[in-house]
CSV table of C-alpha atoms in Angstrom, one decimal:
chain,number,residue,atom,x,y,z
P,1368,MET,CA,-77.0,-50.7,53.9
P,1369,THR,CA,-77.0,-53.9,52.1
P,1370,ARG,CA,-73.9,-56.1,51.8
P,1371,ARG,CA,-73.7,-55.6,48.1
P,1372,THR,CA,-73.5,-51.8,48.6
P,1373,LEU,CA,-70.8,-52.1,51.1
P,1374,VAL,CA,-68.6,-54.2,48.8
P,1375,VAL,CA,-69.0,-51.6,46.0
P,1376,LEU,CA,-67.9,-48.8,48.4
P,1377,LEU,CA,-64.8,-50.7,49.5
P,1378,ILE,CA,-63.7,-51.4,45.9
P,1379,ALA,CA,-64.2,-47.7,45.0
P,1380,ALA,CA,-62.1,-46.6,48.0
P,1381,VAL,CA,-59.2,-48.9,47.0
P,1382,ILE,CA,-59.3,-47.5,43.4
P,1383,VAL,CA,-59.2,-43.9,44.7
P,1384,SER,CA,-56.3,-44.7,47.0
P,1385,SER,CA,-54.3,-46.3,44.3
P,1386,ALA,CA,-54.9,-43.4,41.9
P,1387,ALA,CA,-53.8,-40.9,44.6
P,1388,THR,CA,-50.6,-42.9,45.2
P,1389,LEU,CA,-49.7,-43.0,41.5
P,1390,LEU,CA,-50.3,-39.2,41.2
P,1391,ALA,CA,-48.1,-38.6,44.2
P,1392,ASN,CA,-45.3,-40.7,42.7
P,1393,ALA,CA,-45.5,-38.8,39.4
P,1394,TRP,CA,-45.6,-35.2,40.8
P,1395,ILE,CA,-43.9,-35.2,44.1
P,1396,ARG,CA,-40.1,-35.2,44.3
P,1397,SER,CA,-37.8,-35.0,47.2
P,1398,PRO,CA,-35.2,-32.1,47.2
P,1399,GLU,CA,-32.4,-34.6,46.5
P,1400,GLU,CA,-34.3,-35.9,43.4
P,1401,ALA,CA,-35.1,-32.5,42.2
P,1402,ALA,CA,-31.5,-31.3,42.5
P,1403,ALA,CA,-30.2,-34.4,40.7
P,1404,GLU,CA,-32.6,-33.8,37.8
P,1405,THR,CA,-31.9,-30.1,37.4
P,1406,ALA,CA,-28.1,-30.2,37.9
P,1407,PRO,CA,-25.9,-29.1,34.9
P,1408,PRO,CA,-24.2,-31.9,33.0
P,1409,GLU,CA,-20.7,-32.8,34.1
P,1410,ALA,CA,-18.1,-30.5,32.5
P,1411,THR,CA,-15.9,-31.9,29.8
P,1412,PRO,CA,-12.6,-30.5,28.7
P,1413,ILE,CA,-12.4,-28.6,25.4
P,1414,LEU,CA,-9.2,-29.5,23.6
P,1415,ALA,CA,-7.1,-27.8,20.8
P,1416,PRO,CA,-4.0,-29.1,19.1
P,1417,VAL,CA,-0.4,-27.9,19.5
P,1418,VAL,CA,0.6,-26.3,16.2
P,1419,GLU,CA,4.1,-25.8,14.9
P,1420,GLN,CA,4.2,-22.5,13.0
P,1421,VAL,CA,5.9,-19.1,12.5
P,1422,LEU,CA,4.3,-16.4,14.6
P,1423,THR,CA,4.3,-12.8,13.5
P,1424,ALA,CA,3.0,-9.8,15.4
P,1425,GLU,CA,1.5,-7.1,13.1
P,1426,VAL,CA,0.4,-3.5,13.0
P,1427,VAL,CA,-2.6,-2.9,10.7
P,1428,THR,CA,-3.3,0.6,9.3
P,1429,ARG,CA,-4.6,2.1,6.1
P,1430,GLY,CA,-3.0,4.0,3.2
P,1431,THR,CA,-4.0,5.6,-0.1
P,1432,ALA,CA,-2.5,4.4,-3.4
P,1433,HIS,CA,-1.4,6.8,-6.1
P,1434,TYR,CA,1.2,7.2,-8.8
P,1435,ARG,CA,4.5,8.4,-7.6
P,1436,ALA,CA,5.9,12.0,-7.9
P,1437,PRO,CA,3.1,14.0,-9.5
P,1438,ARG,CA,4.4,17.1,-11.1
P,1439,GLU,CA,2.6,20.0,-12.8
P,1440,VAL,CA,4.0,20.8,-16.3
P,1441,SER,CA,4.2,24.2,-17.9
P,1442,VAL,CA,6.2,25.7,-20.7
P,1443,THR,CA,8.6,28.6,-20.8
P,1444,PRO,CA,7.6,31.3,-23.3
P,1445,SER,CA,9.9,31.5,-26.3
P,1446,THR,CA,11.4,34.9,-27.4
P,1447,LEU,CA,11.4,33.5,-31.0
P,1448,LYS,CA,7.6,33.7,-31.2
P,1449,ARG,CA,5.2,36.5,-31.4
P,1450,GLY,CA,1.6,36.6,-30.2
P,1451,SER,CA,-0.4,34.4,-27.8
P,1452,GLN,CA,0.3,30.7,-27.9
P,1453,VAL,CA,-2.7,28.4,-27.6
P,1454,VAL,CA,-3.0,24.7,-26.6
P,1455,THR,CA,-4.0,22.8,-29.7
P,1456,SER,CA,-3.7,19.1,-28.5
P,1457,LEU,CA,-3.2,17.3,-25.3
P,1458,PRO,CA,-2.4,13.6,-24.4
P,1459,ARG,CA,-4.9,11.1,-23.0
P,1460,VAL,CA,-5.0,10.7,-19.3
P,1461,GLY,CA,-3.1,7.5,-18.4
P,1462,SER,CA,-1.0,7.5,-21.5
P,1463,VAL,CA,2.8,7.0,-21.1
P,1464,VAL,CA,5.4,9.3,-22.6
P,1465,ARG,CA,9.1,8.6,-23.1
P,1466,ASP,CA,12.2,10.5,-24.0
P,1467,GLY,CA,11.6,12.4,-27.3
P,1468,ASP,CA,7.9,11.9,-27.4
P,1469,VAL,CA,5.5,14.7,-28.3
P,1470,LEU,CA,3.7,15.5,-25.1
P,1471,MET,CA,1.3,18.1,-26.6
P,1472,THR,CA,1.1,20.8,-29.3
P,1473,ILE,CA,0.9,24.5,-28.8
P,1474,SER,CA,-0.3,26.6,-31.7
P,1475,GLY,CA,0.3,23.5,-33.9
P,1476,ARG,CA,4.0,23.2,-32.8
P,1477,PRO,CA,5.2,20.0,-30.9
P,1478,VAL,CA,6.3,20.1,-27.3
P,1479,PHE,CA,8.9,17.3,-26.7
P,1480,VAL,CA,9.4,15.7,-23.3
P,1481,PHE,CA,12.8,14.5,-21.9
P,1482,ALA,CA,14.1,13.4,-18.5
P,1483,GLY,CA,16.4,16.0,-17.0
P,1484,ALA,CA,17.0,17.7,-13.7
P,1485,GLN,CA,17.3,21.3,-15.0
P,1486,PRO,CA,14.1,23.0,-16.2
P,1487,THR,CA,14.0,24.8,-19.6
P,1488,TYR,CA,14.6,28.5,-19.1
P,1489,ARG,CA,15.7,29.8,-22.5
P,1490,ASP,CA,15.7,29.1,-26.3
P,1491,LEU,CA,18.7,27.1,-27.5
P,1492,GLY,CA,20.6,27.4,-30.8
P,1493,PRO,CA,24.0,27.0,-32.4
P,1494,GLY,CA,26.9,28.7,-30.6
P,1495,MET,CA,25.2,28.5,-27.2
P,1496,SER,CA,26.7,26.6,-24.3
P,1497,GLY,CA,26.0,25.6,-20.7
P,1498,PRO,CA,24.7,22.8,-18.5
P,1499,ASP,CA,21.3,22.9,-20.2
P,1500,VAL,CA,22.9,22.2,-23.6
P,1501,ARG,CA,24.7,19.2,-22.1
P,1502,GLN,CA,21.4,18.0,-20.6
P,1503,LEU,CA,19.8,18.3,-24.0
P,1504,GLU,CA,22.6,16.3,-25.7
P,1505,VAL,CA,22.4,13.5,-23.2
P,1506,ALA,CA,18.6,13.4,-23.6
P,1507,LEU,CA,18.9,13.3,-27.4
P,1508,LEU,CA,21.4,10.5,-27.3
P,1509,ARG,CA,19.1,8.5,-24.9
P,1510,ALA,CA,16.2,9.0,-27.3
P,1511,GLY,CA,18.2,7.6,-30.3
P,1512,PHE,CA,19.6,10.8,-31.8
P,1513,ASP,CA,23.4,11.2,-32.1
P,1514,PRO,CA,24.5,14.8,-31.1
P,1515,GLY,CA,28.2,13.9,-31.6
P,1516,ALA,CA,30.4,14.7,-28.6
P,1517,VAL,CA,28.4,15.3,-25.5
P,1518,ASP,CA,29.7,18.5,-24.1
P,1519,ASP,CA,28.4,22.0,-23.1
P,1520,GLY,CA,28.2,23.3,-26.7
P,1521,PHE,CA,25.4,23.5,-29.2
P,1522,ASP,CA,27.4,22.5,-32.3
P,1523,ALA,CA,26.7,21.0,-35.7
P,1524,GLY,CA,26.1,17.6,-34.2
P,1525,THR,CA,23.6,18.9,-31.8
P,1526,GLU,CA,21.8,20.8,-34.6
P,1527,ALA,CA,21.6,17.7,-36.7
P,1528,ALA,CA,20.2,15.7,-33.8
P,1529,VAL,CA,17.5,18.4,-33.1
P,1530,THR,CA,16.6,18.4,-36.8
P,1531,ALA,CA,16.2,14.6,-36.7
P,1532,LEU,CA,14.0,14.9,-33.6
P,1533,TYR,CA,11.6,17.2,-35.4
P,1534,ARG,CA,11.5,15.2,-38.6
P,1535,ARG,CA,10.6,12.0,-36.7
P,1536,SER,CA,7.6,13.8,-35.2
P,1537,GLY,CA,6.5,15.0,-38.6
P,1538,ALA,CA,7.3,18.7,-37.8
P,1539,VAL,CA,9.7,21.1,-39.3
P,1540,PRO,CA,12.3,22.8,-37.1
P,1541,ILE,CA,12.5,26.5,-36.7
P,1542,ILE,CA,15.4,27.9,-38.6
P,1543,ALA,CA,16.4,31.5,-37.7
P,1544,ASP,CA,18.8,33.8,-39.6
P,1545,GLU,CA,20.8,36.7,-38.1
P,1546,ALA,CA,18.0,39.2,-38.6
P,1547,ASP,CA,15.5,37.0,-36.7
P,1548,LEU,CA,17.9,36.5,-33.8
P,1549,ALA,CA,19.0,40.2,-33.7
P,1550,ALA,CA,15.3,41.2,-33.3
P,1551,VAL,CA,14.9,39.1,-30.2
P,1552,ARG,CA,18.4,39.1,-28.8
P,1553,THR,CA,18.6,40.6,-25.3
P,1554,PRO,CA,21.3,43.2,-24.4
P,1555,ASP,CA,23.0,40.8,-22.0
P,1556,ALA,CA,23.4,38.1,-24.6
P,1557,ASP,CA,26.9,39.2,-25.3
P,1558,LEU,CA,27.7,39.6,-21.6
P,1559,VAL,CA,26.8,36.1,-20.5
P,1560,PRO,CA,29.1,33.3,-21.8
P,1561,GLY,CA,27.2,30.9,-24.0
P,1562,ALA,CA,24.0,33.0,-24.2
P,1563,ARG,CA,24.4,34.2,-27.8
P,1564,ALA,CA,22.6,32.1,-30.5
P,1565,GLU,CA,23.9,32.0,-34.0
P,1566,PRO,CA,21.8,31.4,-37.2
P,1567,GLY,CA,20.6,27.8,-37.8
P,1568,VAL,CA,18.2,25.3,-36.3
P,1569,GLN,CA,16.7,26.6,-33.0
P,1570,LEU,CA,15.0,24.8,-30.1
P,1571,PRO,CA,12.4,27.2,-28.7
P,1572,ALA,CA,11.9,27.1,-24.9
P,1573,ASP,CA,8.2,26.3,-25.3
P,1574,GLU,CA,8.9,23.3,-27.4
P,1575,VAL,CA,10.7,21.1,-24.9
P,1576,VAL,CA,10.1,20.3,-21.2
P,1577,PHE,CA,12.3,18.3,-18.9
P,1578,VAL,CA,10.8,16.1,-16.1
P,1579,ALA,CA,12.4,14.2,-13.3
P,1580,SER,CA,12.2,10.8,-15.0
P,1581,THR,CA,10.8,8.9,-18.0
P,1582,PRO,CA,8.8,7.0,-18.8
P,1583,ALA,CA,6.1,9.3,-17.3
P,1584,ARG,CA,2.4,8.8,-17.0
P,1585,VAL,CA,-0.1,11.6,-17.8
P,1586,GLY,CA,-2.1,12.3,-14.7
P,1587,ASP,CA,-4.5,15.2,-14.9
P,1588,ILE,CA,-5.3,17.7,-17.7
P,1589,LEU,CA,-5.3,21.1,-16.1
P,1590,THR,CA,-5.9,23.3,-19.2
P,1591,PRO,CA,-8.3,22.5,-22.0
P,1592,VAL,CA,-7.5,22.6,-25.7
P,1593,GLY,CA,-8.0,26.1,-27.0
P,1594,ALA,CA,-6.9,27.8,-23.8
P,1595,PRO,CA,-3.7,30.0,-23.7
P,1596,ALA,CA,-0.6,28.0,-23.0
P,1597,THR,CA,0.1,29.7,-19.7
P,1598,GLY,CA,0.4,28.3,-16.2
P,1599,SER,CA,0.2,24.6,-15.4
P,1600,LEU,CA,-1.1,22.6,-18.4
P,1601,LEU,CA,-1.1,19.0,-17.1
P,1602,THR,CA,0.4,16.7,-14.5
P,1603,LEU,CA,2.9,14.0,-15.1
P,1604,THR,CA,3.7,11.2,-12.7
P,1605,ARG,CA,6.0,8.2,-12.6
P,1606,SER,CA,4.5,5.0,-13.8
P,1607,ASP,CA,5.0,3.2,-10.5
P,1608,VAL,CA,2.5,3.2,-7.6
P,1609,VAL,CA,3.1,4.1,-4.0
P,1610,VAL,CA,0.9,4.0,-0.9
P,1611,ASP,CA,1.0,6.8,1.6
P,1612,GLY,CA,0.0,6.1,5.2
P,1613,LEU,CA,0.2,7.3,8.8
P,1614,LEU,CA,1.2,5.5,11.9
P,1615,PRO,CA,0.9,6.5,15.6
P,1616,VAL,CA,4.2,7.8,17.0
P,1617,GLU,CA,4.5,4.8,19.3
P,1618,GLN,CA,4.3,2.3,16.4
P,1619,ALA,CA,6.4,4.2,13.9
P,1620,THR,CA,9.6,2.9,15.6
P,1621,LEU,CA,8.5,-0.7,14.7
P,1622,ILE,CA,9.1,-0.2,11.0
P,1623,GLU,CA,12.1,0.9,8.9
P,1624,ASP,CA,13.0,1.5,5.3
P,1625,GLY,CA,13.2,-1.7,3.3
P,1626,ALA,CA,10.8,-3.7,5.5
P,1627,THR,CA,8.3,-5.9,3.7
P,1628,VAL,CA,4.6,-5.2,4.3
P,1629,ALA,CA,1.4,-6.5,2.8
P,1630,LEU,CA,-1.4,-4.6,1.0
P,1631,ASP,CA,-4.9,-5.8,0.5
P,1632,GLU,CA,-8.6,-4.7,0.4
P,1633,PRO,CA,-11.0,-7.7,0.2
P,1634,ALA,CA,-14.0,-5.4,-0.2
P,1635,LEU,CA,-12.6,-4.2,-3.6
P,1636,GLY,CA,-11.2,-7.6,-4.6
P,1637,ILE,CA,-7.6,-6.6,-4.1
P,1638,GLU,CA,-5.7,-9.6,-2.9
P,1639,GLU,CA,-2.7,-9.5,-0.7
P,1640,THR,CA,0.4,-8.1,-2.3
P,1641,SER,CA,3.9,-7.9,-0.8
P,1642,VAL,CA,5.5,-4.5,-1.0
P,1643,SER,CA,8.5,-2.6,0.5
P,1644,VAL,CA,8.7,0.4,2.8
P,1645,THR,CA,10.5,3.1,0.9
P,1646,HIS,CA,10.4,5.9,3.4
P,1647,VAL,CA,9.5,6.6,7.0
P,1648,GLU,CA,9.6,10.2,8.2
P,1649,PRO,CA,12.1,10.7,11.1
P,1650,ARG,CA,9.6,12.7,13.1
P,1651,PRO,CA,5.8,13.3,13.4
P,1652,GLY,CA,3.9,16.3,12.0
P,1653,THR,CA,5.5,16.3,8.5
P,1654,ARG,CA,4.0,15.6,5.1
P,1655,GLY,CA,0.4,16.0,6.1
P,1656,ALA,CA,0.7,14.1,9.5
P,1657,ASP,CA,-0.3,15.7,12.8
P,1658,GLU,CA,2.0,15.7,15.8
P,1659,PHE,CA,0.8,12.3,16.9
P,1660,HIS,CA,1.4,10.5,13.7
P,1661,VAL,CA,4.4,9.7,11.4
P,1662,PHE,CA,4.1,9.6,7.6
P,1663,PHE,CA,5.4,6.4,5.7
P,1664,GLN,CA,5.4,5.3,2.1
P,1665,VAL,CA,5.5,1.9,0.5
P,1666,ALA,CA,6.2,1.1,-3.2
P,1667,VAL,CA,4.2,-1.3,-5.3
P,1668,ASP,CA,6.5,-3.3,-7.5
P,1669,GLY,CA,5.4,-3.9,-11.1
P,1670,ARG,CA,1.8,-3.4,-12.2
P,1671,PRO,CA,-0.5,-2.6,-9.3
P,1672,PRO,CA,-3.6,-4.7,-8.8
P,1673,PRO,CA,-6.7,-3.4,-10.7
P,1674,GLY,CA,-8.7,-0.8,-8.8
P,1675,MET,CA,-5.9,0.0,-6.3
P,1676,VAL,CA,-4.9,3.5,-7.5
P,1677,GLY,CA,-6.9,6.2,-5.8
P,1678,THR,CA,-8.3,3.9,-3.2
P,1679,SER,CA,-7.7,3.3,0.5
P,1680,VAL,CA,-6.1,-0.1,1.2
P,1681,ARG,CA,-5.2,-2.0,4.3
P,1682,VAL,CA,-1.6,-2.1,5.2
P,1683,THR,CA,-0.3,-4.9,7.4
P,1684,ILE,CA,3.1,-4.3,8.9
P,1685,PRO,CA,4.9,-7.2,10.6
P,1686,THR,CA,6.7,-5.9,13.6
P,1687,ARG,CA,8.1,-9.0,15.3
P,1688,SER,CA,8.4,-12.7,14.3
P,1689,THR,CA,9.7,-16.0,15.7
P,1690,GLU,CA,11.6,-16.2,12.4
P,1691,ASP,CA,11.5,-20.1,12.5
P,1692,ALA,CA,8.6,-22.4,13.1
P,1693,THR,CA,8.0,-23.0,16.8
P,1694,LEU,CA,5.5,-24.8,19.0
P,1695,THR,CA,2.4,-22.7,19.6
P,1696,VAL,CA,-0.8,-23.2,21.6
P,1697,PRO,CA,-4.0,-21.0,21.9
P,1698,LEU,CA,-3.6,-18.3,24.5
P,1699,SER,CA,-6.4,-19.8,26.6
P,1700,ALA,CA,-4.3,-23.1,26.9
P,1701,VAL,CA,-1.7,-21.4,29.2
P,1702,SER,CA,-2.4,-21.1,32.9
P,1703,LEU,CA,-0.4,-20.4,36.0
P,1704,GLY,CA,0.6,-23.1,38.4
P,1705,PRO,CA,0.8,-22.8,42.2
P,1706,ASP,CA,4.4,-21.5,41.9
P,1707,GLY,CA,3.4,-18.8,39.4
P,1708,ALA,CA,5.0,-20.6,36.4
P,1709,SER,CA,3.2,-21.0,33.1
P,1710,ARG,CA,1.9,-24.5,32.1
P,1711,VAL,CA,-0.4,-26.2,29.7
P,1712,GLN,CA,-2.6,-29.3,30.4
P,1713,ARG,CA,-2.0,-32.1,27.9
P,1714,SER,CA,-4.4,-35.0,27.2
P,1715,VAL,CA,-2.6,-38.3,27.7
P,1716,ASP,CA,-4.2,-41.7,27.3
P,1717,GLY,CA,-7.6,-40.5,28.5
P,1718,GLY,CA,-6.2,-38.5,31.3
P,1719,PHE,CA,-4.5,-35.2,31.7
P,1720,GLU,CA,-1.0,-33.9,32.8
P,1721,PHE,CA,0.4,-30.5,33.4
P,1722,VAL,CA,3.5,-29.6,31.3
P,1723,PRO,CA,5.5,-26.5,32.5
P,1724,VAL,CA,6.3,-24.2,29.6
P,1725,ARG,CA,8.2,-21.0,28.9
P,1726,THR,CA,6.1,-18.6,26.8
P,1727,GLY,CA,7.3,-16.3,24.0
P,1728,LEU,CA,5.8,-14.1,21.3
P,1729,SER,CA,2.0,-14.0,21.1
P,1730,ALA,CA,0.1,-13.1,17.9
P,1731,GLY,CA,-3.2,-14.0,16.2
P,1732,GLY,CA,-4.6,-15.7,19.3
P,1733,TYR,CA,-1.6,-18.1,19.7
P,1734,VAL,CA,1.5,-18.0,21.9
P,1735,SER,CA,4.8,-19.7,21.3
P,1736,VAL,CA,5.8,-22.2,24.1
P,1737,THR,CA,8.9,-24.1,25.0
P,1738,PRO,CA,8.3,-27.2,27.3
P,1739,LEU,CA,10.6,-27.1,30.3
P,1740,ASN,CA,10.2,-30.8,31.1
P,1741,GLY,CA,8.0,-33.5,29.8
P,1742,GLU,CA,7.1,-33.8,26.2
P,1743,LEU,CA,5.0,-31.5,24.0
P,1744,MET,CA,4.7,-32.3,20.3
P,1745,PRO,CA,2.8,-30.9,17.3
P,1746,GLY,CA,-0.6,-32.5,17.2
P,1747,ASP,CA,-0.8,-33.0,21.0
P,1748,MET,CA,-4.2,-32.0,22.4
P,1749,VAL,CA,-4.2,-29.4,25.2
P,1750,VAL,CA,-7.0,-28.1,27.4
P,1751,VAL,CA,-8.3,-24.7,26.3
P,1752,GLY,CA,-11.6,-24.6,28.4
P,1753,SER,CA,-14.4,-26.8,29.6
P,1754,GLY,CA,-18.1,-27.3,28.7
P,1755,GLY,CA,-21.0,-29.7,29.0
P,1756,ASP,CA,-23.0,-31.3,26.2
P,1757,GLY,CA,-20.9,-29.2,23.8
P,1758,GLY,CA,-21.7,-25.9,25.5
P,1759,GLY,CA,-20.7,-23.8,28.5
P,1760,GLY,CA,-17.4,-22.1,29.1
P,1761,ARG,CA,-14.1,-22.5,30.8
């Protein structure tokens, strides 16, 4: 081997040795180094502010909105008329009728609507008397027709008011003479006080209906035009809207009549509306509820939000409240100390201190707290968890 060859081999060996050392330094780590490089980042506290607010615990259920007090309307046949009576006109669904309005026509004759507790059961005419006559006179007076003295008797003043009622509607009242009345007078007309009608303007039984209250809203049409005027012809409701719902028995004791609740349905664009509880059934299993639920009803004041009637809406019922604004922290901020007492950890000048607290009502992820010693103010930051590099958990 020549000297030159030997020098070349030595230089190559040095190069190979250096490369091997570099590779070892790059790829080989001690256990301590490996652990240090793969260890999770040091945990950092997650903070949330102390908030002063009113806390309210709630029960959330659902209810169906509808117009109040639907009632089917029918007419009582009149003994003054012969032959089948046919429906000749009907009101529009959703229309509103008031005292003295023409609700529909039967065989071309008007059917007037009034508010009254006693349903129509007989024709009325001069000389007749009874509670139904008084009810008619009160209704006529309310509709703007003066019947004279309001009493139990169908007298000249009542006759004049009935005549004015028909004329305002564009109709002519039925006037019967003694022969007409004798032909339809029942044998007991002279036996029952106030049952005998005398000649003059008559009010046939099928030309007036009394409903619980007015104004009333036309709900459904049950009989088409051209059909016989028998049975239920249509429904009337009140104009105000109510929402019927059910609550589990254990929650029903948390609400009472007059309580304020909230209705909303974001999916239908119905914004939150405050309403009042009008009725809570005293026991389960009534008004469509099973034995595990209690029926309740709330009233919507004024005009209901568009789209509410006939739909299911969310009902939020406050059950308890702090009444006044109080200090609150997220539930996760409260922990137990070694003595078992509640505490929160407050951030102070880059450090942390524990503040003992007494907890109260919890709702919506917050709990009301009262500091037992030390200071805790709105806006203070308290520890609610921990994480590293913005992640992790408590």
